[in-house]
Amino acid sequence: MFNLLKTAMLMAAITALFMVIGSSIGGKQGMMLALLFAVGMNFFSYWFSDKMVLRMYNAQEVDAQSAPQFYRMVQDLAQRAQLPMPRVYVINEDARHGQL
């Protein structure tokens, strides 16, 4: 619930910033145009940002057949946390992360 509140506050702050900028540039009309733009941008970001990131990194969805150990590990963690099983993706990358 706290994450939802933080997301709503961030979107409201971005909308307010756009409206202030729109108002200073175009008065009342600029503010309304900025509001419409901000609402559209917030809607798109909230509903489609996950798909954009997955596509950007060419992530592949895995299941119990394609990556059994990894899938079981995520499944076990979800059960322990009493959460529904999420969709699991992997990103094939040559770079090593977390090594100095």
Steps between C-alpha positions, in 0.01 A plus 500: 500500500790735577643450149166597348499819707856585394411441135191720525700777668769486231243515222321791670830687537585449133151614400530812718842580353365467146204721587724772647721494192196497269345790688816708482535437127140515383280625782176315565505323162859391551416367844207295363712365215773407748241328721376290207858413405590406859189282543580319175863457595411373849248252359749369246781478758288324762357234268777443243839579660563136596443383142728773366787400728461129423501572127793742530718231661364219281390306809374147446221354712596166654289219635558177693620321184747758369669594831388248764739593784448871467124463463479274809704749701263785411199276563634406845565864591150598389345223708704593808394863466140392436496688169367388163756356260636782283594471137872427483733651241871469429728739317786337313801721550874443487582766760574388854311691764611553856866418448782742560 
